[in-house]
Short mmCIF file of C-alpha atoms in Angstrom, two decimals:
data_model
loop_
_atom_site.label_atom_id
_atom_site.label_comp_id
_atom_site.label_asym_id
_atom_site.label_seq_id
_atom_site.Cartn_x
_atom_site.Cartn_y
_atom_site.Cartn_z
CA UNK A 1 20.09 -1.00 -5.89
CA UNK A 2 20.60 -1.10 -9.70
CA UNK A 3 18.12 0.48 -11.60
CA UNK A 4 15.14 -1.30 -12.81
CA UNK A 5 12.32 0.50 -13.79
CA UNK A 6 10.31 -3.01 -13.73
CA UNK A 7 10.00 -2.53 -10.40
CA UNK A 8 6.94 -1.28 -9.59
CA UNK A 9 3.29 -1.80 -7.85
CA UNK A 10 1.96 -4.76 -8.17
CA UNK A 11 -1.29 -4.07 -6.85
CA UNK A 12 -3.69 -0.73 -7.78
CA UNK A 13 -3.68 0.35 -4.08
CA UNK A 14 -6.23 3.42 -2.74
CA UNK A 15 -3.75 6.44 -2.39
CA UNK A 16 -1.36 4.68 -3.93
CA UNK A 17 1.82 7.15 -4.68
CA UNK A 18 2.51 6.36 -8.32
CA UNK A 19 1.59 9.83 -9.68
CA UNK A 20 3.06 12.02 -6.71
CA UNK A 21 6.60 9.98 -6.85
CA UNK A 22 8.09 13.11 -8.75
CA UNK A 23 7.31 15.20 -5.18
CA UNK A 24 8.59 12.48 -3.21
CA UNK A 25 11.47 11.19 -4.54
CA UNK A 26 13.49 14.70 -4.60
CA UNK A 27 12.48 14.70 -1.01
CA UNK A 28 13.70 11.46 0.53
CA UNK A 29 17.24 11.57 2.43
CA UNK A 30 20.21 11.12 -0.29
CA UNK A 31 21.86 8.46 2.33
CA UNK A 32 19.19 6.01 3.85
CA UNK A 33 20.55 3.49 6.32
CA UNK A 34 17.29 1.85 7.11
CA UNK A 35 14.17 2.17 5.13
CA UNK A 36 10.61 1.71 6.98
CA UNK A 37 7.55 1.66 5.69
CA UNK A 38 4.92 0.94 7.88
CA UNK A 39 1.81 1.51 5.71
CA UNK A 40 2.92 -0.36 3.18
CA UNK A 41 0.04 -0.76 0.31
CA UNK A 42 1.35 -1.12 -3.08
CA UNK A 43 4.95 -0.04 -2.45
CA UNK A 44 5.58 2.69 -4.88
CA UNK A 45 7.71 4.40 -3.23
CA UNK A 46 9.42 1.25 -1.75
CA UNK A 47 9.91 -0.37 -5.62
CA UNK A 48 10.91 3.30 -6.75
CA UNK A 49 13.73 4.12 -4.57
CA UNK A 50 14.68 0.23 -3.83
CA UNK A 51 16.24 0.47 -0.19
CA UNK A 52 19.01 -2.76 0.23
CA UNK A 53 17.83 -2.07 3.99
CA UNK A 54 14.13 -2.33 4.42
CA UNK A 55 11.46 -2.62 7.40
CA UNK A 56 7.71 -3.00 5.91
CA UNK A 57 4.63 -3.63 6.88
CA UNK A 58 1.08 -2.94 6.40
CA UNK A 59 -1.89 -4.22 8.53
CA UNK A 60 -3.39 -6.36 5.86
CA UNK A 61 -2.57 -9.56 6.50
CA UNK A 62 -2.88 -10.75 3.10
CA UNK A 63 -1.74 -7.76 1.47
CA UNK A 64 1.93 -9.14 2.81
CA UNK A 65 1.45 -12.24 2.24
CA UNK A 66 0.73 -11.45 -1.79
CA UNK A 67 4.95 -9.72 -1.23
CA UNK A 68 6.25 -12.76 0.54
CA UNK A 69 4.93 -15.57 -2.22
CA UNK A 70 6.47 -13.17 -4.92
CA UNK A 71 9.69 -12.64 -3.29
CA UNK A 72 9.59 -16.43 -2.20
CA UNK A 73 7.69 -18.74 -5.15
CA UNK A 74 7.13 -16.54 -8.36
CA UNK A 75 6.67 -18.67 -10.57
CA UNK A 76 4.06 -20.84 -9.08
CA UNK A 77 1.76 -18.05 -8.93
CA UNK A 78 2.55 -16.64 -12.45
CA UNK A 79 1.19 -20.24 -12.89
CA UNK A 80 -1.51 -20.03 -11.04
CA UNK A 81 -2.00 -16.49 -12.19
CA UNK A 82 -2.80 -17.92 -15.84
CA UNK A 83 -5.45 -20.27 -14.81
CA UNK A 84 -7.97 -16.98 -13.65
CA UNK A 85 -11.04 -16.88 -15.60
CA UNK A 86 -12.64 -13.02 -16.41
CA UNK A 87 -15.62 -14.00 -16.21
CA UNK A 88 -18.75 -12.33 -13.79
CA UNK A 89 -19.39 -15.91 -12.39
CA UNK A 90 -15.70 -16.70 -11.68
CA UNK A 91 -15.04 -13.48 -10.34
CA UNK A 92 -17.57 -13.24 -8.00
CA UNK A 93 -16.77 -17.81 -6.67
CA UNK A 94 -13.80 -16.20 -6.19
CA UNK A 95 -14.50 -13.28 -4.04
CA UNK A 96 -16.84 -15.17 -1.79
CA UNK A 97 -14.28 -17.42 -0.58
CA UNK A 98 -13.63 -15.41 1.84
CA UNK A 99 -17.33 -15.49 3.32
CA UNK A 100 -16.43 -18.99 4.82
CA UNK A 101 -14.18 -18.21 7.42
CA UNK A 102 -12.99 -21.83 8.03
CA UNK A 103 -12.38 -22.22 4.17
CA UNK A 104 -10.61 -19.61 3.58
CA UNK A 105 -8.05 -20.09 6.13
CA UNK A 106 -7.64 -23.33 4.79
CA UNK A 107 -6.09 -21.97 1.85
CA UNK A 108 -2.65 -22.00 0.77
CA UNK A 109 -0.88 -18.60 0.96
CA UNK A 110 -0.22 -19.21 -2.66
CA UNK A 111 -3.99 -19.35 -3.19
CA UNK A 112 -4.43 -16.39 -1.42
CA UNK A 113 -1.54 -14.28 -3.12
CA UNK A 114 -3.33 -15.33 -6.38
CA UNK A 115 -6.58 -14.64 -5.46
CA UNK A 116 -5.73 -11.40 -4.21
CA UNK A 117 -4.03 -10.23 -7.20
CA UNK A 118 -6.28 -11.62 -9.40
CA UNK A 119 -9.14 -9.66 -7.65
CA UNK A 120 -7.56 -6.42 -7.71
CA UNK A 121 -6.73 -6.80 -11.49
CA UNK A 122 -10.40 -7.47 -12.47
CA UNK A 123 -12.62 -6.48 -9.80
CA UNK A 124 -14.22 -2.51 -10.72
CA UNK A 125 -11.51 0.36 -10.55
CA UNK A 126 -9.00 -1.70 -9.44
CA UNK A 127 -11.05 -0.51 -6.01
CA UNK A 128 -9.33 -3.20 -3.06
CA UNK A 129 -12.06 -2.70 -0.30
CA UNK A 130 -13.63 -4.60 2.88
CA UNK A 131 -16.40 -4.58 4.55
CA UNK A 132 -16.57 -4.47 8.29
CA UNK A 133 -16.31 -8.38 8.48
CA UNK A 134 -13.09 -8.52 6.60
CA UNK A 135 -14.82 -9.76 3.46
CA UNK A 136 -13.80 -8.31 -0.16
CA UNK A 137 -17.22 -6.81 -1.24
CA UNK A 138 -15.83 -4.86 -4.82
CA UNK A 139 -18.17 -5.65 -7.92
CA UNK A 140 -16.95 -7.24 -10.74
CA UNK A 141 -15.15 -4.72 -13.40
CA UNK A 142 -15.88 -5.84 -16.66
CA UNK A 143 -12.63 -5.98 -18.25
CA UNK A 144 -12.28 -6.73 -21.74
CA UNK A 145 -8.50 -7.86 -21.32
CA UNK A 146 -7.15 -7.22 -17.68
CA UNK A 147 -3.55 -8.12 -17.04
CA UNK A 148 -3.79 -10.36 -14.58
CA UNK A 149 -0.36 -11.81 -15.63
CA UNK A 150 1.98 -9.11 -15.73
CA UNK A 151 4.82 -11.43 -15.46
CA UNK A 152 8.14 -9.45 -16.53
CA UNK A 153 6.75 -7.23 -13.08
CA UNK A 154 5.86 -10.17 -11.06
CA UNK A 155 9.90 -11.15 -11.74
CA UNK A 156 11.40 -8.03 -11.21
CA UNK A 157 9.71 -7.66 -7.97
CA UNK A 158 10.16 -11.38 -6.94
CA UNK A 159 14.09 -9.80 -8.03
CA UNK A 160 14.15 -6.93 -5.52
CA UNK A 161 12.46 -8.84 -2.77
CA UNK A 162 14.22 -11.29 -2.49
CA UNK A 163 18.11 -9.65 -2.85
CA UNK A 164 17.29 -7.35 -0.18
CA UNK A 165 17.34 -7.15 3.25
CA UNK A 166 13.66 -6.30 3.84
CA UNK A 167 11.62 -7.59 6.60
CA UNK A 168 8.18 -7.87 6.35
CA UNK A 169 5.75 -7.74 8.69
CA UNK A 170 1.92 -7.15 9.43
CA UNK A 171 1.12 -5.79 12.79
CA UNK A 172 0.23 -1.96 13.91
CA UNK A 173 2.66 0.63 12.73
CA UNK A 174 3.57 1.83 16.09
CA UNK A 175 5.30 -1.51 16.74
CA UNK A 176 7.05 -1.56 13.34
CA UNK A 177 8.33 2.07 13.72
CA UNK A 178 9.47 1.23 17.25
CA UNK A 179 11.58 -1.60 15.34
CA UNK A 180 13.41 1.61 13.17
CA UNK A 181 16.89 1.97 14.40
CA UNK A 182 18.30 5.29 15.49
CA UNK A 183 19.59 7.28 12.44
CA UNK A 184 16.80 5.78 10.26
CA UNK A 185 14.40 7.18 7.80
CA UNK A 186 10.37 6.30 7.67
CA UNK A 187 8.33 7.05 5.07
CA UNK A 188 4.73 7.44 6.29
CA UNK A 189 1.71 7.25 4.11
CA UNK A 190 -1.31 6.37 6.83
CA UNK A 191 -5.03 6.37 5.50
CA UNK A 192 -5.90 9.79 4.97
CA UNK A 193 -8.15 11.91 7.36
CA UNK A 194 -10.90 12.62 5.23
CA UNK A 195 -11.75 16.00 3.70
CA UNK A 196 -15.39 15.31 4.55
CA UNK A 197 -17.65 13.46 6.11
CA UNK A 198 -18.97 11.35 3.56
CA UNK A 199 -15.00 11.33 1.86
CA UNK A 200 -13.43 8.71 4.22
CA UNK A 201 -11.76 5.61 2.50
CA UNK A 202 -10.22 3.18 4.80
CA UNK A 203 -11.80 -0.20 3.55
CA UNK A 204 -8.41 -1.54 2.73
CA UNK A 205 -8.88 -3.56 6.19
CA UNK A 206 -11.48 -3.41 8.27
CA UNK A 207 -10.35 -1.78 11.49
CA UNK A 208 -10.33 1.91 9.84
CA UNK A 209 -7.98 4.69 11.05
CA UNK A 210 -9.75 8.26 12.81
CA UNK A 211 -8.41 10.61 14.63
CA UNK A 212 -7.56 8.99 17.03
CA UNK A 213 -5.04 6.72 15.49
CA UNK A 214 -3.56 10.01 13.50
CA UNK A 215 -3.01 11.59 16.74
CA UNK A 216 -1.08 8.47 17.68
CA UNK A 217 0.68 8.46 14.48
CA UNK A 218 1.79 12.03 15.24
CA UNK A 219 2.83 11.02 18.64
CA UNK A 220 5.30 8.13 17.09
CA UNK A 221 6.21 11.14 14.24
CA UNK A 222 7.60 12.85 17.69
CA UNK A 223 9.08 10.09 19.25
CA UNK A 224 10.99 9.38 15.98
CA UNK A 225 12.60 12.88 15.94
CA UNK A 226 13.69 12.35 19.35
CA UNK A 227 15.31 9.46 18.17
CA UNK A 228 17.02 11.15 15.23
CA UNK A 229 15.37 8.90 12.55
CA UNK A 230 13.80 10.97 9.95
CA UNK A 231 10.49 10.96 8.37
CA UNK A 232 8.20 11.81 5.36
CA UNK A 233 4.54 11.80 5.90
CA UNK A 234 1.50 12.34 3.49
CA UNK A 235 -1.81 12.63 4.36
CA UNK A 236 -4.81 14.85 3.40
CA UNK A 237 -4.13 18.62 3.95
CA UNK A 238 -7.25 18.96 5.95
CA UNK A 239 -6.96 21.86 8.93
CA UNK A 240 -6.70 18.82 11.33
CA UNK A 241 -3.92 17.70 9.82
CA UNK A 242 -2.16 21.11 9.28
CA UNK A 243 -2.83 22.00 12.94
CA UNK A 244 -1.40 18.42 14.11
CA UNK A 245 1.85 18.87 12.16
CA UNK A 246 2.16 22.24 12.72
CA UNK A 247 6.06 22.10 13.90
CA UNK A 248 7.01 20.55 11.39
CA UNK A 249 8.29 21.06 7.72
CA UNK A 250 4.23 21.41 5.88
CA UNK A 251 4.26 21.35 2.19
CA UNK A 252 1.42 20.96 -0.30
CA UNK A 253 1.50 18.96 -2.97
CA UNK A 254 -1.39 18.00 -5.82
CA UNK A 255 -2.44 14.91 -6.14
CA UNK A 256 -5.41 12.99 -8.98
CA UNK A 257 -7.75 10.37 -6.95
CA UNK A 258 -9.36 7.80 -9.22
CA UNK A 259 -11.14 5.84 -6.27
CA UNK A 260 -14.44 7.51 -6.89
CA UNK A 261 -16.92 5.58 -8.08
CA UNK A 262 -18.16 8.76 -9.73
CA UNK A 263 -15.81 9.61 -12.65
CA UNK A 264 -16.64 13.20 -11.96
CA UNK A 265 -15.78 13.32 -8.84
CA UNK A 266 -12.45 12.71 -9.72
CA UNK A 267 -9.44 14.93 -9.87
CA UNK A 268 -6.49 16.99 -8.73
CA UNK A 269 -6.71 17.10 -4.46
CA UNK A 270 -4.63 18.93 -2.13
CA UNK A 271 -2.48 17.18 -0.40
CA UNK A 272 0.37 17.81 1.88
CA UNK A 273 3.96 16.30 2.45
CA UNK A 274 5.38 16.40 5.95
CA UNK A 275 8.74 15.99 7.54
CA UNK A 276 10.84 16.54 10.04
CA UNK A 277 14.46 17.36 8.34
CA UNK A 278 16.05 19.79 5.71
CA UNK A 279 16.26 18.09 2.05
CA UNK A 280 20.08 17.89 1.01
#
């Protein structure tokens, strides 16, 4: 796709791979037939390398939803966009909309793009978080001037999106990767396994990811090298992870979190890069 450095992340997304793209982008296949992304969040990578063939996805709901109103009615929510208050009593009517179930699903996707967005622009360190009911619990962030509006990005996006092939989709990434044709590539950036106990951050939906599911992830990582469709992973470089991936291509990579509430706390993390093919 032509270059446009306008496209870019929409949303401040936990783990989001804005700051690592200078590891990642020298690593991704030269030739990509098929893109997938299955753990979508804010699509840096997606925006940065801007696939004509694309397969997304990411198992909150509304997260997609805020990618198919830009790609399908920009301006109406640049419109909508505008009429966001940043105030602490605004914010906060519009974060507990979600509290009445029946309500909320009563809104229109437009509202809910909007909302979203406008949540994640104001709401404290851009932190997009749920409790276990599915209800956005992030304080208010106290702004002076958030851009809510950042329209010439909102456009380039809507751009991209829409010129594309991409199909979008919000289900579990086992079925999207299963959707990846033969010859493919996937780029893989699950919810980290934590590097402690108490460092775990999955509130970006409400089902969480453990062991478990990166076991399973692993499992698809294996079934998609038997199918010749290559893949980049990142994740935590925790010995779990290390041990998991062992026979595969490992390499560590440095990464600054800012999700801590506690700015001291925050800071260059180890991190690794996984895949399962030579780079070019």
């Amino acid at each position: 796709m032509a270059e446009n450095k306008l496209v870019s992340p929409v949303l401040k997304w936990a783990g989001g791979k804005r700051q690592l793209l200078d590891e990642i982008l020298p690593l991704l296949p030269r030739r990509i037939s098929t893109y997938c992304e299955p753990f979508l969040g804010g699509g840096a990578v997606l925006f940065a390398r801007r696939p004509e063939h694309a397969i997304v996805n990411d198992l909150n709901g509304d997260l997609m939803l805020v990618y198919e109103v830009i790609r399908d009615d920009v301006q109406s929510l640049i419109d909508l966009l505008q009429t966001h208050e940043n105030t602490p009593e605004y914010f906060y009517r519009m974060r507990d909309l979600d509290r009445d179930k029946e309500a909320y699903q009563k809104l229109s996707g437009l509202e809910k793009a909007s909302r979203m967005i406008y949540l994640n622009k104001t709401c404290f360190n851009g932190l997009f978080r749920v409790n276990a009911s599915g209800e956005f619990n992030t304080p208010f962030g106290r702004y002076k001037k958030p851009n809510i509006v950042n329209e010439p990005v909102l456009r380039a996006v809507s751009q991209y999106l829409s010129s594309a092939d991409i199909q979008m989709y919000s289900e579990d990434f086992a079925a999207t990767l299963q959707r990846v044709p033969d010859g493919g590539f996937a780029y893989l950036d699950p919810p980290y396994d934590p590097i402690s106990d108490t460092a775990s951050f999955t509130g970006y939906n409400k089902s969480g990811f453990g062991r478990e599911e990166q076991i399973h992830l692993k499992e698809c990582c294996d079934a998609l090298t038997e199918r010749g469709v290559k893949f980049l992973l990142s994740n935590s470089a925790t010995d779990f992870i290390r041990a998991l991936y062992g026979a595969y291509c490992v390499q560590t990579v440095y990464a600054k979190r800012a999700v801590n509430a506690d700015a001291g706390k925050r800071g260059a993390v180890e991190e690794v890069l996984i895949r399962n093919y030579g780079v070019e």
